[in-house]
Amino acid sequence: AQKVTQAQTEISVVEKEDVTLDCVYETRDTTYYLFWYKQPPSGELVFLIRRNSFDEQNEISGRYSWNFQKSTSSFNFTITASQVVDSAVYFCALSSDDKIIFGKGTRLHILP
Amino acid sequence: KAGVTQTPRYLIKTRGQQVTLSCSPISGHRSVSWYQQTPGQGLQFLFEYFSETQRNKGNFPGRFSGRQFSNSRSEMNVSTLELGDSALYLCASSGYLNTEAFFGQGTRLTVV
């Protein structure tokens, strides 16, 4: 069975601090995709990144970076020098067997 | 390229009524998935349609149904509404193999 666990329900940090959101997944498939989405108060899920199971290279996009480690089944997301606009709920998701399964999300508060 | 369009954005219904929600995917995408988001349960997968056929189904009662038309637009129907059906219903549009999913802004359903 597939499962995505985001153990951090809510995190608060002061602006300009770095913050890491954890994601641990379970799947028996050898081919799968992992995603991160951001959900601002407006409700729409905004796609941030996709990784496939064969590509363990870490990725950096501006202040965002992702660390994919197959050995620990983790796909963690770090925001460097956080800003108030980063406040949102962040979801990690796993796609395999034609379904996308989401974690319960981490609510991130960036305090000014 | 137009994004995913969900209508209506907001709905208020009374218990026992039925409701139909609509989702127009990104042009060229043939897969449409539906999710229910509630504070307690997070994002839960309802079902996925691909080329007018239901390809996957989550663990929801038969009151929840859907269909997809030849132009890939999808509708979701909930019959005999219950208070617990109050939620944000999100639709996701995917290209081949669900390697990316783009979400609409959702329909917020309130059952009173």
CSV table of C-alpha atoms in Angstrom, one decimal:
chain,number,residue,atom,x,y,z
A,1,ALA,CA,0.0,0.0,0.0
A,2,GLN,CA,1.1,3.5,-0.7
A,3,LYS,CA,1.4,6.0,2.1
A,4,VAL,CA,2.8,9.5,2.6
A,5,THR,CA,3.6,10.8,6.1
A,6,GLN,CA,4.3,14.4,6.9
A,7,ALA,CA,4.9,14.2,10.6
A,8,GLN,CA,5.0,18.0,11.1
A,9,THR,CA,1.5,19.3,11.4
A,10,GLU,CA,2.4,22.9,11.9
A,11,ILE,CA,5.7,24.8,12.0
A,12,SER,CA,6.3,28.5,12.9
A,13,VAL,CA,9.6,30.2,12.1
A,14,VAL,CA,10.7,33.8,12.0
A,15,GLU,CA,11.2,35.4,8.6
A,16,LYS,CA,14.7,34.8,7.1
A,17,GLU,CA,15.2,31.6,9.0
A,18,ASP,CA,15.6,28.3,7.1
A,19,VAL,CA,13.0,25.7,7.5
A,20,THR,CA,12.8,22.0,6.4
A,21,LEU,CA,9.5,20.2,5.8
A,22,ASP,CA,9.8,16.4,6.2
A,23,CYS,CA,8.1,13.8,4.0
A,24,VAL,CA,8.4,10.0,4.3
A,25,TYR,CA,6.7,7.7,1.8
A,26,GLU,CA,5.9,4.0,1.5
A,27,THR,CA,5.4,2.2,-1.8
A,28,ARG,CA,6.2,-1.3,-3.2
A,29,ASP,CA,6.5,0.1,-6.7
A,30,THR,CA,10.0,0.6,-8.2
A,31,THR,CA,8.7,3.3,-10.5
A,32,TYR,CA,7.0,6.2,-8.9
A,33,TYR,CA,6.9,10.0,-8.7
A,34,LEU,CA,7.1,12.3,-5.8
A,35,PHE,CA,5.7,15.8,-5.6
A,36,TRP,CA,5.5,18.9,-3.5
A,37,TYR,CA,2.5,21.3,-3.6
A,38,LYS,CA,1.9,24.6,-1.9
A,39,GLN,CA,-1.7,25.5,-0.9
A,40,PRO,CA,-2.0,29.2,-0.1
A,41,PRO,CA,-5.2,30.5,1.6
A,42,SER,CA,-6.9,30.8,-1.7
A,43,GLY,CA,-7.2,27.0,-1.8
A,44,GLU,CA,-5.6,26.2,-5.1
A,45,LEU,CA,-2.8,23.6,-5.0
A,46,VAL,CA,0.3,25.0,-6.7
A,47,PHE,CA,2.7,22.5,-8.2
A,48,LEU,CA,6.3,23.0,-6.9
A,49,ILE,CA,8.3,20.0,-8.0
A,50,ARG,CA,8.2,16.4,-9.3
A,51,ARG,CA,10.9,13.8,-8.9
A,52,ASN,CA,10.9,10.3,-10.4
A,53,SER,CA,12.2,7.3,-8.4
A,54,PHE,CA,15.3,6.9,-10.6
A,55,ASP,CA,16.6,10.4,-10.1
A,56,GLU,CA,18.0,11.0,-6.6
A,57,GLN,CA,19.8,14.2,-7.5
A,58,ASN,CA,18.9,17.0,-5.2
A,59,GLU,CA,17.3,20.0,-6.7
A,60,ILE,CA,17.5,23.7,-6.0
A,61,SER,CA,15.2,26.3,-7.3
A,62,GLY,CA,15.9,29.8,-5.9
A,63,ARG,CA,15.2,29.6,-2.2
A,64,TYR,CA,13.7,26.1,-2.5
A,65,SER,CA,15.6,22.9,-2.4
A,66,TRP,CA,14.6,19.2,-2.2
A,67,ASN,CA,16.5,16.3,-0.8
A,68,PHE,CA,15.4,12.9,-2.1
A,69,GLN,CA,16.9,9.9,-0.3
A,70,LYS,CA,15.6,6.5,-1.5
A,71,SER,CA,17.5,4.7,1.3
A,72,THR,CA,15.3,6.4,3.9
A,73,SER,CA,12.2,6.8,1.6
A,74,SER,CA,12.3,10.5,2.3
A,75,PHE,CA,11.7,13.6,0.1
A,76,ASN,CA,12.4,16.6,2.3
A,77,PHE,CA,11.8,20.2,1.3
A,78,THR,CA,13.9,23.2,2.6
A,79,ILE,CA,13.1,26.8,2.2
A,80,THR,CA,16.1,29.1,2.7
A,81,ALA,CA,15.7,32.6,4.0
A,82,SER,CA,12.0,32.2,4.5
A,83,GLN,CA,9.6,35.0,3.7
A,84,VAL,CA,6.1,35.8,4.9
A,85,VAL,CA,4.7,34.9,1.4
A,86,ASP,CA,5.9,31.3,2.0
A,87,SER,CA,3.2,30.9,4.7
A,88,ALA,CA,0.9,28.2,3.4
A,89,VAL,CA,0.1,24.5,3.7
A,90,TYR,CA,2.6,22.3,2.0
A,91,PHE,CA,1.7,18.8,0.7
A,92,CYS,CA,4.0,16.0,-0.2
A,93,ALA,CA,2.5,13.5,-2.6
A,94,LEU,CA,3.3,10.1,-4.2
A,95,SER,CA,2.2,8.9,-7.6
A,96,SER,CA,2.2,5.3,-8.4
A,97,ASP,CA,-0.4,2.8,-9.9
A,98,ASP,CA,-2.2,5.7,-11.6
A,99,LYS,CA,-3.1,7.4,-8.3
A,100,ILE,CA,-1.6,10.3,-6.5
A,101,ILE,CA,-1.7,10.0,-2.7
A,102,PHE,CA,-1.1,13.0,-0.5
A,103,GLY,CA,0.3,13.5,2.9
A,104,LYS,CA,-1.8,15.4,5.5
A,105,GLY,CA,0.2,18.5,4.9
A,106,THR,CA,2.3,20.8,7.0
A,107,ARG,CA,1.0,24.3,7.8
A,108,LEU,CA,3.9,26.7,7.7
A,109,HIS,CA,3.7,30.1,9.4
A,110,ILE,CA,6.4,32.6,8.6
A,111,LEU,CA,6.4,35.3,11.3
A,112,PRO,CA,7.5,38.8,10.4
B,1,LYS,CA,-2.7,27.7,-21.9
B,2,ALA,CA,-5.8,27.9,-19.7
B,3,GLY,CA,-5.6,26.2,-16.3
B,4,VAL,CA,-8.0,23.8,-14.6
B,5,THR,CA,-11.5,25.3,-14.2
B,6,GLN,CA,-13.8,24.2,-11.5
B,7,THR,CA,-17.4,25.4,-11.2
B,8,PRO,CA,-19.1,26.6,-9.1
B,9,ARG,CA,-16.5,28.0,-6.6
B,10,TYR,CA,-19.0,27.9,-3.7
B,11,LEU,CA,-22.1,25.9,-3.0
B,12,ILE,CA,-24.5,25.7,-0.1
B,13,LYS,CA,-26.9,22.7,0.0
B,14,THR,CA,-29.1,21.2,2.6
B,15,ARG,CA,-28.9,17.6,3.9
B,16,GLY,CA,-30.5,15.1,1.6
B,17,GLN,CA,-30.0,17.1,-1.6
B,18,GLN,CA,-27.7,16.2,-4.4
B,19,VAL,CA,-25.0,18.2,-6.0
B,20,THR,CA,-23.0,18.2,-9.2
B,21,LEU,CA,-19.6,19.7,-9.5
B,22,SER,CA,-17.8,20.4,-12.8
B,23,CYS,CA,-14.1,20.3,-13.8
B,24,SER,CA,-12.6,21.3,-17.1
B,25,PRO,CA,-9.0,20.1,-17.4
B,26,ILE,CA,-6.1,21.6,-19.2
B,27,SER,CA,-6.4,21.3,-22.9
B,28,GLY,CA,-4.9,18.0,-24.0
B,29,HIS,CA,-5.0,16.4,-20.6
B,30,ARG,CA,-7.1,13.2,-20.6
B,31,SER,CA,-6.9,12.4,-16.9
B,32,VAL,CA,-9.1,14.0,-14.3
B,33,SER,CA,-8.9,13.2,-10.6
B,34,TRP,CA,-11.1,14.3,-7.8
B,35,TYR,CA,-10.1,14.9,-4.2
B,36,GLN,CA,-12.0,15.8,-1.0
B,37,GLN,CA,-10.2,18.0,1.4
B,38,THR,CA,-11.4,18.4,5.0
B,39,PRO,CA,-9.6,19.7,8.1
B,40,GLY,CA,-9.7,16.3,9.8
B,41,GLN,CA,-8.9,14.0,6.9
B,42,GLY,CA,-6.7,16.1,4.7
B,43,LEU,CA,-6.7,15.4,1.0
B,44,GLN,CA,-8.5,12.2,0.1
B,45,PHE,CA,-8.6,10.6,-3.3
B,46,LEU,CA,-12.1,10.1,-4.7
B,47,PHE,CA,-11.6,8.8,-8.2
B,48,GLU,CA,-9.8,9.2,-11.4
B,49,TYR,CA,-11.1,9.3,-15.0
B,50,PHE,CA,-9.1,8.7,-18.1
B,51,SER,CA,-10.7,8.8,-21.6
B,52,GLU,CA,-14.2,8.6,-20.2
B,53,THR,CA,-13.5,5.5,-18.0
B,54,GLN,CA,-13.0,5.4,-14.3
B,55,ARG,CA,-9.5,4.1,-13.8
B,56,ASN,CA,-9.2,4.3,-10.0
B,57,LYS,CA,-11.5,4.8,-7.1
B,58,GLY,CA,-10.8,5.7,-3.5
B,59,ASN,CA,-12.7,4.6,-0.4
B,60,PHE,CA,-15.8,6.6,-0.6
B,61,PRO,CA,-19.5,5.5,-0.4
B,62,GLY,CA,-21.5,5.0,-3.6
B,63,ARG,CA,-23.2,8.4,-3.0
B,64,PHE,CA,-20.1,9.8,-4.6
B,65,SER,CA,-20.0,9.2,-8.4
B,66,GLY,CA,-18.5,10.8,-11.4
B,67,ARG,CA,-18.2,10.8,-15.1
B,68,GLN,CA,-16.0,12.1,-17.9
B,69,PHE,CA,-17.1,13.4,-21.2
B,70,SER,CA,-15.5,13.0,-24.6
B,71,ASN,CA,-13.9,16.4,-24.3
B,72,SER,CA,-12.3,15.3,-21.0
B,73,ARG,CA,-14.5,17.5,-18.9
B,74,SER,CA,-15.6,15.8,-15.7
B,75,GLU,CA,-18.5,16.0,-13.3
B,76,MET,CA,-18.7,14.7,-9.8
B,77,ASN,CA,-22.1,14.0,-8.2
B,78,VAL,CA,-22.9,13.5,-4.5
B,79,SER,CA,-26.3,12.3,-3.7
B,80,THR,CA,-28.2,12.4,-0.4
B,81,LEU,CA,-25.8,14.9,1.0
B,82,GLU,CA,-24.7,14.6,4.6
B,83,LEU,CA,-23.2,17.3,6.9
B,84,GLY,CA,-19.9,15.5,6.7
B,85,ASP,CA,-19.7,16.0,3.0
B,86,SER,CA,-18.9,19.7,3.6
B,87,ALA,CA,-15.4,20.1,2.2
B,88,LEU,CA,-13.3,21.6,-0.5
B,89,TYR,CA,-13.5,19.5,-3.6
B,90,LEU,CA,-10.4,19.7,-5.8
B,91,CYS,CA,-10.0,18.5,-9.3
B,92,ALA,CA,-6.6,17.7,-10.8
B,93,SER,CA,-5.8,17.5,-14.5
B,94,SER,CA,-2.9,15.2,-15.6
B,95,GLY,CA,-1.2,14.3,-18.8
B,96,TYR,CA,0.2,10.9,-19.5
B,97,LEU,CA,1.0,8.6,-16.5
B,98,ASN,CA,0.1,11.2,-13.9
B,99,THR,CA,3.6,12.5,-13.9
B,100,GLU,CA,2.2,16.0,-13.2
B,101,ALA,CA,-1.1,17.0,-11.7
B,102,PHE,CA,-2.4,20.6,-12.0
B,103,PHE,CA,-5.2,21.6,-9.7
B,104,GLY,CA,-8.2,23.9,-10.0
B,105,GLN,CA,-9.2,26.3,-7.3
B,106,GLY,CA,-11.7,23.9,-5.9
B,107,THR,CA,-15.4,24.0,-5.1
B,108,ARG,CA,-16.2,24.7,-1.5
B,109,LEU,CA,-19.3,22.8,-0.6
B,110,THR,CA,-21.2,23.5,2.6
B,111,VAL,CA,-24.0,21.2,3.7
B,112,VAL,CA,-26.4,22.7,6.2
